Coordinates of C-alpha atoms in Angstrom, one line a residue:
Chain A
M29 CA 0.0 0.0 0.0
K30 CA 1.5 3.3 -1.1
V31 CA 0.8 6.4 0.9
K32 CA 1.8 9.9 0.0
V33 CA 2.4 12.2 2.9
I34 CA 2.6 16.0 2.5
S35 CA 3.3 18.0 5.6
D36 CA 4.8 21.2 6.7
V37 CA 6.2 19.7 9.9
S38 CA 8.4 16.6 10.3
L39 CA 6.4 13.5 10.6
Q40 CA 9.2 10.9 10.4
L41 CA 8.7 9.6 13.9
I42 CA 5.0 9.1 13.3
L43 CA 5.7 7.3 10.0
I44 CA 8.1 5.0 11.7
N45 CA 5.4 4.0 14.2
L46 CA 2.9 3.4 11.4
T47 CA 5.3 1.3 9.4
K48 CA 5.6 -0.9 12.4
S49 CA 1.9 -1.2 13.1
I50 CA 0.4 -1.5 9.6
E51 CA 1.4 -4.4 7.4
N52 CA 2.8 -3.6 4.0
I53 CA 2.6 0.1 4.1
N54 CA 5.0 2.4 2.2
F55 CA 5.4 6.1 2.7
D56 CA 6.4 8.6 0.3
F57 CA 7.1 11.6 2.6
E58 CA 7.3 15.1 1.3
Y59 CA 8.2 17.8 3.7
T60 CA 7.2 21.2 2.4
E61 CA 7.1 24.8 3.6
N62 CA 4.1 25.4 1.5
V63 CA 1.3 22.8 1.5
L64 CA -0.7 24.6 -1.1
I65 CA 2.1 24.4 -3.7
S66 CA 2.7 20.7 -2.9
I67 CA -1.0 19.8 -3.4
K68 CA -1.1 21.7 -6.7
K69 CA 2.0 19.8 -7.8
L70 CA 0.3 16.5 -6.9
T71 CA -2.7 17.5 -8.9
L72 CA -0.5 17.7 -12.0
D73 CA 0.9 14.3 -11.5
N74 CA -1.8 12.1 -13.0
Y75 CA 0.1 8.8 -12.9
N76 CA 0.6 8.3 -9.2
N77 CA -1.1 5.3 -7.7
Y78 CA -1.3 6.2 -4.0
E79 CA -3.9 4.4 -2.1
F80 CA -3.9 7.2 0.4
V81 CA -2.7 10.8 0.4
W82 CA -2.3 12.2 3.9
I83 CA -2.1 16.0 4.0
H84 CA -1.0 17.4 7.3
S85 CA -0.5 21.0 8.0
D86 CA 0.4 22.4 11.3
N87 CA 0.9 25.8 9.9
I88 CA -2.4 26.4 8.1
F89 CA -3.0 29.0 10.7
H90 CA 0.5 30.3 10.7
K91 CA -0.5 32.6 7.9
N92 CA -3.4 34.6 9.1
E93 CA -5.2 35.2 5.9
I94 CA -8.4 33.4 5.7
D95 CA -8.0 33.4 1.9
Y96 CA -4.9 31.3 2.1
Q97 CA -6.7 28.7 4.2
L98 CA -9.6 28.6 1.8
E99 CA -7.2 28.2 -1.1
I100 CA -5.7 25.1 0.5
L101 CA -9.2 23.6 1.0
E102 CA -10.1 24.5 -2.6
A103 CA -6.9 22.8 -3.9
I104 CA -7.6 19.7 -1.9
Y105 CA -11.1 19.6 -3.3
E106 CA -9.9 20.0 -6.8
Y107 CA -7.3 17.2 -6.3
S108 CA -10.0 14.9 -4.9
N109 CA -12.1 15.3 -8.0
Q110 CA -9.5 13.8 -10.2
S111 CA -7.7 11.4 -8.0
L112 CA -8.4 7.8 -7.2
S113 CA -6.6 8.1 -3.8
K114 CA -8.4 8.5 -0.5
I115 CA -7.4 11.7 1.1
L116 CA -6.7 12.0 4.8
L117 CA -6.8 15.6 5.9
S118 CA -5.6 16.4 9.4
N119 CA -6.4 19.8 10.9
T120 CA -4.4 21.1 13.8
F121 CA -3.6 24.2 15.6
S122 CA -0.4 25.7 14.6
S123 CA 2.3 25.1 17.1
N124 CA 3.2 28.8 16.5
F125 CA -0.4 29.6 17.0
L126 CA -0.3 30.1 20.8
N127 CA 2.9 32.1 21.0
S128 CA 1.3 35.4 20.5
E129 CA -2.0 37.0 20.2
V130 CA -3.5 33.8 21.5
K131 CA -7.0 35.1 21.9
K132 CA -7.3 36.8 18.6
Q133 CA -6.1 33.8 16.8
I134 CA -8.4 31.4 18.6
N135 CA -11.3 33.6 17.7
E136 CA -10.2 33.6 14.1
F137 CA -9.9 29.9 14.1
V138 CA -13.4 29.3 15.4
D139 CA -14.7 32.0 13.1
F140 CA -13.0 30.3 10.2
W141 CA -14.3 26.8 10.7
S142 CA -17.8 28.0 11.7
N143 CA -18.4 30.6 9.1
Y144 CA -16.0 30.9 6.2
G145 CA -15.0 27.3 6.4
F146 CA -18.4 25.8 6.8
E147 CA -19.6 25.8 3.2
K148 CA -16.2 24.6 1.9
R149 CA -15.9 22.0 4.5
S150 CA -19.3 20.5 3.9
K151 CA -18.4 20.5 0.2
L152 CA -15.3 18.5 1.2
L153 CA -17.2 16.2 3.5
N154 CA -19.6 15.4 0.6
S155 CA -16.7 14.4 -1.5
K156 CA -16.4 10.7 -1.1
N157 CA -12.7 10.4 -1.0
I158 CA -11.8 13.0 1.5
Y159 CA -11.6 12.0 5.1
F160 CA -11.1 14.4 8.0
V161 CA -8.8 13.2 10.8
D162 CA -9.7 15.3 13.8
I163 CA -6.3 16.0 15.4
L164 CA -7.8 19.0 17.2
K165 CA -9.9 16.6 19.2
L166 CA -6.7 14.7 20.3
I167 CA -5.2 18.0 21.5
F168 CA -8.3 18.7 23.6
E169 CA -8.1 15.2 25.0
I170 CA -4.5 15.1 26.0
G171 CA -3.9 18.8 26.5
L172 CA -2.0 21.3 24.5
F173 CA 1.3 21.2 26.5
N174 CA 1.3 17.5 26.6
F175 CA 0.8 17.4 22.8
Y176 CA 3.3 20.1 21.5
E177 CA 7.0 20.1 22.1
Y178 CA 7.7 23.7 21.5
N179 CA 11.6 23.6 21.5
L180 CA 11.8 20.9 18.9
G181 CA 8.9 22.4 16.9
H182 CA 10.6 25.8 16.5
L183 CA 14.1 24.5 16.0
Y184 CA 13.6 21.3 14.1
Q185 CA 10.1 21.4 12.6
M186 CA 9.2 18.5 14.8
P187 CA 6.5 19.9 17.1
Y188 CA 5.1 16.9 18.9
T189 CA 5.8 15.2 22.2
K190 CA 6.0 11.5 22.6
A191 CA 2.4 11.4 23.7
G192 CA 1.4 13.6 20.7
I193 CA 3.3 11.3 18.3
E194 CA 1.6 8.3 19.7
A195 CA -1.8 9.9 19.6
I196 CA -1.4 11.0 16.0
S197 CA 0.0 7.6 15.0
K198 CA -2.9 5.8 16.6
K199 CA -5.5 8.1 15.0
I200 CA -4.1 7.7 11.5
E201 CA -3.8 3.9 12.0
D202 CA -7.4 3.7 13.1
T203 CA -8.5 5.8 10.1
I204 CA -6.6 3.7 7.6
R205 CA -7.9 0.5 9.0
F206 CA -11.4 1.8 9.0
L207 CA -11.2 3.0 5.4
K208 CA -9.8 -0.4 4.3
G209 CA -12.1 -2.5 6.4
E210 CA -15.6 -3.8 6.1
E211 CA -18.2 -1.3 6.8
K212 CA -20.7 -1.9 9.5
K213 CA -24.4 -2.0 8.5
V214 CA -26.4 -3.4 11.4
I215 CA -26.6 -2.4 15.1
I216 CA -28.0 -5.1 17.3
V217 CA -28.9 -3.8 20.8
D218 CA -30.1 -5.4 24.1
S219 CA -33.2 -3.8 25.7
D220 CA -32.9 -3.9 29.5
N221 CA -30.2 -1.7 30.9
T222 CA -29.2 -0.7 27.4
L223 CA -32.1 0.9 25.6
W224 CA -33.3 1.9 29.0
N225 CA -32.3 1.7 32.7
G226 CA -34.0 -1.1 34.5
I227 CA -35.3 -4.6 33.9
V228 CA -38.8 -4.5 32.6
G229 CA -39.7 -8.1 33.7
E230 CA -38.6 -7.5 37.3
D231 CA -38.8 -3.8 38.0
G232 CA -42.1 -3.2 36.2
I233 CA -42.7 -0.6 33.5
E234 CA -43.1 2.3 36.0
N235 CA -39.4 1.7 37.1
I236 CA -37.9 1.9 33.6
Y237 CA -36.0 5.0 32.8
C238 CA -35.1 6.6 29.5
D239 CA -35.4 10.3 29.9
R240 CA -33.4 13.4 30.9
T241 CA -33.2 12.3 34.6
E242 CA -30.1 11.0 36.4
K243 CA -31.3 7.5 35.9
G244 CA -32.3 7.7 32.3
I245 CA -29.9 10.2 30.7
I246 CA -27.3 7.8 29.1
H247 CA -30.1 5.6 27.7
F248 CA -32.0 8.6 26.4
E249 CA -28.9 9.9 24.6
F250 CA -28.1 6.4 23.4
Q251 CA -31.5 6.1 21.8
K252 CA -31.1 9.5 20.2
F253 CA -27.8 8.4 18.8
L254 CA -29.3 5.2 17.4
K255 CA -32.1 7.3 15.8
Q256 CA -29.3 9.3 14.0
K257 CA -27.6 6.1 12.9
L258 CA -30.9 4.9 11.4
Q259 CA -31.0 8.0 9.3
D260 CA -27.4 7.4 8.3
G261 CA -28.4 4.1 6.8
F262 CA -27.7 1.6 9.6
L263 CA -30.3 -1.1 10.4
L264 CA -31.4 -1.5 14.0
C265 CA -32.3 -4.8 15.6
I266 CA -33.2 -5.9 19.1
S267 CA -31.7 -9.0 20.7
S268 CA -33.2 -9.4 24.1
K269 CA -33.9 -12.2 26.6
N270 CA -37.3 -11.1 27.6
N271 CA -41.0 -11.7 27.1
F272 CA -42.0 -10.1 23.8
Q273 CA -45.0 -8.4 25.3
D274 CA -43.0 -6.8 28.1
V275 CA -40.7 -5.1 25.6
K276 CA -43.4 -4.1 23.3
E277 CA -45.3 -2.5 26.2
V278 CA -42.3 -0.3 27.1
F279 CA -42.4 1.1 23.6
D280 CA -46.2 1.5 23.6
K281 CA -46.3 3.3 26.9
K282 CA -43.1 5.2 27.2
N283 CA -42.3 8.2 25.1
M284 CA -38.8 7.4 24.0
P285 CA -36.7 8.7 21.0
L286 CA -36.9 5.3 19.3
K287 CA -40.2 3.6 18.3
F288 CA -40.8 -0.1 18.0
D289 CA -41.1 0.3 14.2
D290 CA -37.6 1.7 14.0
F291 CA -36.3 -1.8 14.5
I292 CA -36.1 -3.9 11.4
K293 CA -35.9 -7.2 13.2
L294 CA -36.8 -8.2 16.7
K295 CA -35.3 -11.2 18.5
I296 CA -37.1 -11.2 21.8
D297 CA -37.3 -14.6 23.5
W298 CA -35.3 -16.7 25.9
R299 CA -32.8 -18.3 23.5
N300 CA -29.1 -17.6 23.5
K301 CA -28.0 -14.5 21.7
N302 CA -25.7 -16.3 19.3
E303 CA -28.8 -18.0 17.9
H304 CA -30.4 -14.6 17.5
I305 CA -27.4 -13.4 15.6
K306 CA -27.4 -16.4 13.4
E307 CA -31.0 -15.9 12.4
L308 CA -30.5 -12.1 11.9
A309 CA -27.7 -12.8 9.4
Q310 CA -29.9 -15.2 7.5
E311 CA -33.0 -13.0 7.5
L312 CA -31.2 -9.8 6.6
N313 CA -29.0 -11.7 4.1
L314 CA -25.9 -9.9 5.5
G315 CA -22.6 -11.2 6.7
T316 CA -22.0 -11.0 10.5
G317 CA -18.8 -9.0 9.7
S318 CA -21.2 -6.0 9.2
F319 CA -22.7 -6.3 12.6
I320 CA -22.3 -4.3 15.8
F321 CA -23.6 -5.9 19.0
I322 CA -24.3 -3.8 22.1
D323 CA -25.2 -5.3 25.5
D324 CA -24.7 -4.4 29.1
S325 CA -24.1 -8.0 30.2
E326 CA -20.5 -9.2 30.4
F327 CA -21.8 -12.7 29.8
E328 CA -23.6 -11.9 26.6
V329 CA -20.8 -9.8 25.3
N330 CA -18.3 -12.6 25.8
L331 CA -20.6 -15.2 24.3
V332 CA -21.1 -13.2 21.1
K333 CA -17.4 -12.4 21.0
S334 CA -16.4 -16.0 21.2
H335 CA -18.9 -17.2 18.5
Y336 CA -18.4 -14.3 16.2
P337 CA -15.0 -12.6 16.4
E338 CA -15.7 -10.6 13.3
I339 CA -18.6 -8.7 15.0
S340 CA -17.8 -5.5 16.8
V341 CA -18.9 -6.2 20.3
V342 CA -19.5 -3.4 22.7
K343 CA -20.3 -3.5 26.4
F344 CA -22.8 -0.8 27.2
P345 CA -21.1 1.7 29.5
K346 CA -22.1 3.0 32.9
L347 CA -20.2 6.3 32.8
Y348 CA -21.2 9.2 30.6
K349 CA -17.6 9.6 29.7
E350 CA -17.4 6.1 28.3
F351 CA -20.6 6.7 26.5
I352 CA -19.1 9.6 24.7
Q353 CA -16.1 7.5 23.7
L354 CA -18.4 4.7 22.5
I355 CA -20.4 6.8 20.1
D356 CA -17.1 8.3 18.7
R357 CA -15.9 4.9 17.5
N358 CA -15.2 4.4 13.8
E359 CA -17.6 1.5 13.6
F360 CA -20.5 3.8 13.8
K361 CA -19.3 5.9 10.9
K362 CA -20.1 5.4 7.3
K363 CA -17.2 5.9 4.9
F364 CA -19.6 8.1 2.9
I365 CA -23.3 8.4 2.9
L366 CA -25.2 8.2 -0.4
E367 CA -28.8 9.0 -1.0
E368 CA -29.3 5.3 -1.6
D369 CA -28.2 4.5 2.0
K370 CA -30.7 6.9 3.5
N371 CA -33.6 5.0 1.9
K372 CA -32.2 1.7 3.2
F373 CA -34.7 1.3 6.0
Q374 CA -37.7 1.9 3.7
Q375 CA -36.2 -0.6 1.3
Y376 CA -35.9 -3.3 3.9
V377 CA -39.5 -2.7 5.1
S378 CA -40.7 -3.1 1.5
E379 CA -38.6 -6.3 1.3
L380 CA -40.4 -7.7 4.4
R381 CA -43.8 -7.0 2.7
R382 CA -42.6 -8.9 -0.3
E383 CA -41.6 -11.8 1.8
E384 CA -45.0 -11.9 3.4
L385 CA -46.6 -11.9 -0.1
Q386 CA -44.3 -14.7 -1.2
Q387 CA -45.2 -16.8 1.7
S388 CA -48.9 -16.4 1.1
I389 CA -48.5 -17.5 -2.6
E390 CA -47.3 -20.9 -3.5
D391 CA -46.6 -20.4 -7.2
F392 CA -43.3 -18.5 -7.7
D393 CA -44.2 -17.2 -11.2
E394 CA -47.5 -15.9 -9.8
Y395 CA -45.6 -14.1 -7.1
I396 CA -43.3 -12.4 -9.6
K397 CA -46.3 -11.4 -11.6
L398 CA -48.1 -9.9 -8.6
L399 CA -45.0 -7.8 -7.8
N400 CA -45.3 -6.1 -11.1
I401 CA -41.6 -5.4 -11.4
K402 CA -40.6 -2.5 -13.7
M403 CA -37.0 -2.3 -15.0
D404 CA -35.3 0.9 -16.1
I405 CA -32.0 0.4 -17.9
K406 CA -29.7 3.3 -18.7
I407 CA -26.6 3.3 -20.8
N408 CA -23.6 5.4 -19.8
D409 CA -25.5 7.5 -17.3
I410 CA -23.0 9.6 -15.5
T411 CA -25.4 10.9 -12.8
H412 CA -25.1 8.0 -10.4
L413 CA -21.5 6.9 -10.7
D414 CA -21.0 7.0 -7.0
R415 CA -23.7 4.4 -6.6
L416 CA -22.4 2.3 -9.4
S417 CA -18.9 2.4 -7.8
Q418 CA -20.4 1.5 -4.5
L419 CA -22.0 -1.6 -6.1
T420 CA -18.7 -2.7 -7.4
E421 CA -17.2 -2.4 -4.0
K422 CA -19.9 -3.8 -1.8
T423 CA -21.6 -6.5 -3.8
N424 CA -20.3 -10.0 -3.1
Q425 CA -22.9 -12.7 -4.0
F426 CA -23.8 -11.7 -7.5
N427 CA -20.5 -10.3 -8.7
F428 CA -18.7 -11.9 -11.7
N429 CA -15.2 -11.1 -10.6
K430 CA -15.1 -8.6 -7.7
V431 CA -13.0 -6.1 -9.6
K432 CA -13.7 -2.7 -8.1
F433 CA -14.1 0.6 -9.9
S434 CA -14.1 4.1 -8.5
A435 CA -16.6 6.7 -9.7
L436 CA -13.7 8.4 -11.4
E437 CA -12.6 5.3 -13.2
L438 CA -16.1 4.7 -14.5
K439 CA -16.3 8.3 -15.7
R440 CA -13.1 8.0 -17.6
M441 CA -14.3 4.7 -19.1
I442 CA -17.4 6.3 -20.4
E443 CA -15.5 9.3 -21.7
S444 CA -13.1 7.0 -23.6
G445 CA -15.9 5.9 -25.9
D446 CA -14.8 2.3 -25.5
W447 CA -17.2 1.2 -22.8
L448 CA -20.9 0.7 -22.5
I449 CA -22.0 0.8 -18.9
Y450 CA -25.6 -0.5 -18.4
S451 CA -27.2 0.4 -15.1
L452 CA -30.4 -1.1 -13.9
S453 CA -33.0 0.4 -11.6
I454 CA -36.1 -1.5 -10.6
S455 CA -39.4 -0.8 -8.8
D456 CA -42.4 -2.8 -7.9
I457 CA -45.8 -2.4 -6.1
Y458 CA -44.0 -2.1 -2.8
G459 CA -41.6 0.7 -3.8
D460 CA -38.4 1.7 -5.4
Y461 CA -35.2 -0.5 -5.2
G462 CA -33.0 2.2 -6.6
I463 CA -30.0 1.3 -8.7
V464 CA -29.4 -2.4 -8.2
G465 CA -27.2 -3.6 -11.0
L466 CA -24.7 -2.9 -13.7
I467 CA -23.1 -4.6 -16.6
L468 CA -19.8 -3.3 -17.8
I469 CA -19.0 -3.9 -21.5
E470 CA -15.8 -3.1 -23.2
I471 CA -16.1 -2.5 -26.9
L472 CA -13.4 -3.5 -29.5
H473 CA -14.6 -1.2 -32.3
N474 CA -12.4 -2.6 -35.0
E475 CA -13.2 -6.3 -34.4
K476 CA -16.9 -5.6 -33.7
K477 CA -16.5 -7.5 -30.5
A478 CA -17.7 -6.9 -27.0
I479 CA -16.2 -8.1 -23.7
L480 CA -18.2 -8.4 -20.5
E481 CA -16.0 -7.0 -17.9
N482 CA -18.4 -7.5 -15.0
Y483 CA -22.0 -8.2 -14.1
I484 CA -23.1 -7.1 -10.7
L485 CA -26.5 -7.3 -9.1
S486 CA -27.3 -6.3 -5.6
C487 CA -28.6 -9.1 -3.4
R488 CA -31.9 -7.2 -2.8
A489 CA -32.7 -7.7 -6.5
L490 CA -31.9 -11.4 -6.6
G491 CA -34.6 -14.1 -6.7
R492 CA -36.9 -12.2 -9.1
K493 CA -35.6 -13.5 -12.4
I494 CA -34.3 -10.0 -13.1
E495 CA -30.8 -11.4 -13.7
Y496 CA -32.0 -13.1 -16.9
E497 CA -33.9 -10.1 -18.3
F498 CA -31.2 -7.6 -17.7
F499 CA -28.6 -9.9 -19.3
D500 CA -30.8 -10.6 -22.3
F501 CA -31.4 -6.9 -22.7
V502 CA -27.7 -6.2 -22.9
I503 CA -27.0 -9.0 -25.3
N504 CA -29.8 -7.8 -27.6
D505 CA -28.7 -4.2 -27.4
L506 CA -25.1 -5.2 -28.3
Y507 CA -26.4 -7.2 -31.2
S508 CA -28.5 -4.4 -32.5
K509 CA -25.4 -2.1 -32.3
G510 CA -23.5 -4.7 -34.4
Y511 CA -21.3 -6.2 -31.6
K512 CA -20.9 -9.8 -30.7
L513 CA -20.2 -10.7 -27.1
T514 CA -17.1 -13.0 -27.3
E515 CA -15.6 -13.0 -23.8
I516 CA -16.9 -12.9 -20.3
K517 CA -14.6 -12.2 -17.4
F518 CA -15.8 -14.6 -14.8
K519 CA -13.8 -15.5 -11.7
E520 CA -15.0 -17.8 -8.9
T521 CA -14.6 -16.1 -5.5
E522 CA -15.4 -17.4 -2.0
K523 CA -18.6 -15.5 -1.9
N524 CA -20.1 -15.4 -5.4
K525 CA -22.0 -18.7 -5.4
P526 CA -25.2 -17.2 -6.9
A527 CA -23.2 -15.6 -9.7
Q528 CA -21.5 -19.0 -10.4
T529 CA -24.8 -20.8 -10.7
F530 CA -26.1 -18.2 -13.1
Y531 CA -22.9 -18.2 -15.1
I532 CA -22.8 -21.9 -15.5
N533 CA -26.5 -22.5 -16.1
Y534 CA -27.4 -19.5 -18.2
V535 CA -24.6 -17.3 -19.5
R536 CA -22.4 -20.0 -21.0
S537 CA -25.3 -21.2 -23.2
K538 CA -25.6 -17.7 -24.6
I539 CA -22.2 -17.2 -26.2
Chain B
M19 CA 18.5 14.7 39.3
K20 CA 20.1 11.3 39.6
V21 CA 21.2 9.6 36.4
E22 CA 22.1 5.9 36.0
L23 CA 24.1 4.8 33.0
R24 CA 22.0 1.7 33.0
D25 CA 18.9 3.7 32.3
L26 CA 20.6 5.7 29.6
A27 CA 21.8 2.5 28.0
E28 CA 18.3 1.2 27.8
I29 CA 17.0 4.4 26.2
F30 CA 19.8 4.4 23.7
K31 CA 19.1 0.8 22.7
K32 CA 15.4 1.7 22.2
V33 CA 16.2 4.8 20.1
M34 CA 19.4 3.9 18.2
G35 CA 18.9 0.1 17.9
E36 CA 19.2 -3.0 20.0
D37 CA 23.0 -3.5 19.4
T38 CA 23.9 0.0 20.7
V39 CA 26.4 -0.1 23.5
I40 CA 27.3 3.1 25.4
T41 CA 29.8 4.1 28.1
E42 CA 30.4 7.4 29.9
E43 CA 33.0 8.2 27.2
T44 CA 30.7 7.6 24.2
K45 CA 30.3 10.6 21.8
R46 CA 27.7 11.2 19.1
E47 CA 30.1 10.2 16.3
D48 CA 30.6 6.8 18.0
V49 CA 27.0 5.7 17.6
K50 CA 26.1 4.9 14.1
N51 CA 22.4 5.6 14.2
W52 CA 22.7 8.9 16.1
D53 CA 21.5 11.1 13.3
S54 CA 19.4 14.2 13.6
L55 CA 16.1 12.4 13.5
N56 CA 17.1 10.0 16.3
H57 CA 18.5 12.9 18.2
L58 CA 15.0 14.3 18.4
N59 CA 13.7 10.9 19.3
L60 CA 16.3 10.6 22.0
I61 CA 15.3 14.0 23.5
L62 CA 11.6 12.9 23.5
E63 CA 12.5 9.7 25.3
L64 CA 14.7 11.4 27.9
K65 CA 12.0 14.0 28.5
D66 CA 9.5 11.3 29.0
F67 CA 11.7 9.1 31.2
Y68 CA 13.0 11.8 33.6
K69 CA 9.9 14.0 33.3
I70 CA 12.0 17.0 32.6
E71 CA 12.2 19.8 30.0
F72 CA 15.3 20.9 28.1
T73 CA 16.1 24.3 26.8
P74 CA 17.0 24.7 23.1
E75 CA 20.6 25.3 24.1
E76 CA 20.7 22.1 26.1
I77 CA 19.3 20.1 23.2
A78 CA 22.0 21.3 20.9
K79 CA 24.7 20.5 23.5
M80 CA 23.7 17.0 24.3
N81 CA 26.2 15.4 21.9
S82 CA 27.9 13.0 24.3
I83 CA 26.9 10.8 27.2
K84 CA 29.0 13.0 29.4
Q85 CA 27.0 16.1 28.4
I86 CA 23.7 14.3 28.7
I87 CA 24.5 13.1 32.2
K88 CA 25.7 16.6 33.2
I89 CA 22.6 18.3 31.9
I90 CA 20.2 15.9 33.5
R91 CA 22.1 16.0 36.8
E92 CA 21.7 19.8 37.0
K93 CA 18.0 19.5 36.8

C-alpha cells in the first residue's frame, strides 16, 4: 500500500510508528514549507497510484489570511475530484499559534471553521474520497502542552511530544484500518439496561428510565444516537432475553426517542444471543462482519465475541464519559453516505412486505407477476457513478469477478468511448429499489467484438428473475449495435456462489 | 536529578537500535544511528523518562553521554 504524505512539519517519527503497526505500508514523505504548492503539484501528477494521500498542515493558521486557508481547501477539493486516492486531511492548531495574540487567533480559528469554512468544509465532506482526521480533538483530549514540544517544533520542525506522536499515529492507523475494512451496517442492541435503565420483567414498566433524569440520561442519549444512525443508513435490531409483550409494552407506553417500528428485526425470546445473531444474518441476508452488537451484560458480550470474532462487540457503558467514547468509535461511521443509503430502512420494510406476499402465494411465477416489477435500464448514465462504484465495492454474491471501480474510473471509461455501462433500476408495487445492478461492456470497435468486464446485481434484486432479463437486454442491445459478445470475465470467489450458478447454467449457453 | 548509566543504555538501545552499547565516554560520532532524527527521538524519550524539560541550548549541546548526564544531573 503506497501512501503519499505531505506535511509542513516533520512526521518521520510518526511514519516509523505506522510502518511498524500497519502491514505492507510504504510512505512517500514530502516535507514542504508550502502545503498549497505541494498539493497543486500533486494534482498535475496524473500517474501516481497512491492508495492514500495524507495531508497534514500544522501551519495552516500560521498565515493569518483566511484566503490562504480557503485556497488550501479548494486545492484539496480539486485534487480529490480527479484522484483515485483516498485523502486524509488532518487539521491542527499551529504550534506557533499560541505564542502570540492567542485570543485573537483562537477567535479567528473558530470563526474560520464555523463561518467561512463551513460551506467549503461541507463540500469536502460530501466528496467521497476526503476524510477528516480530527487531530484537534486529540489535542483537547491530552492537553496542549502534553501534545506540543515547542523547542523541537521551533528549531527542528518536529513539534510533537512522545504522547502527541503516539496519539497521531494511533489516530491515523485507526482511520486507515477503518477505510480499508468492512463497513458496519447493522446495530443489534439489548433492551434492559441498554435501551433503558431497569429490567422490565422485574422492575415493572413504571421503574424503567429513558429520559433526561439521572437514571435515564445515558439511555436517552443512546436512543437519540441510534435514531441518528438509522438516518445514516444503519439497520437496527433488538436481541433481548425477555417476554416479547413486556418489551413491546415499554415502547407502547413510554415516550422514547426510538419507536418499536424503527427496528427492522426483533429477536425477543429466551434463547441464547448467538442464535439470535445467526438468524439475523440469514433473514437480513448480510454477513456477520457487518454487525455491531451492544449489550450491558458481560456474559452476553463474551458469548457473542467467542462465537463471532468478526462482530464489533460493545459493552454498554455505565459512565457518561465512556458513552461519549463509545459513540465516537469508527464502527459507527459510514465511509460516505449516499442518497441510496438513506432509503435503506424503507427498502428493507418493502422487502419484508414482499416476503409476506411470497409466503402467502405458492406459485413463484404468480408471485413475480403480482410484484409487477418495472425495470429501467440506462446506458452510460453519469449521474449516479458513486452508486455504481459502491455496487462494485460492496456486492459479493452476484458479482462476476469482484474487480472494483471508483466513480472516477467509471467516468473515464465512459469518456473514452470504448465502454458501455448498463445500469439497472427497478421498482415494484412495494416501492423503489433504486439502482441495483450494472453490466460493464468493453467494446473493441475494429473487431466488432464486446467483452463483458463484470456483471453485478445487488442481493436485494436477486430471486426475481431479473438477472435473466437484464442480461438478455444487454446481449440484444449489443447485437442491434453490431457487436458480438465474445468474452466474459468470470472468476470464482469465495462469496459469489449465486453468480457462479447463473454463469454456469445460463450465460455459457448464450455465447 | 540522579542519572544511572544503565537507564541511559536502555534508552539508547530503544532509540538507536538493540545493538547499541554506550559508556560514559561515548560521543555522538561513536553511535552509528545517532542522526538528527534519532537525536530528536532521544530528546523525547529522555524527556518522557525523567519528566524534565530541556532548553533549546541544552538540546544542541547533548552530543555525548557525558554532556547528557551533566545536563540531566543539573535539573
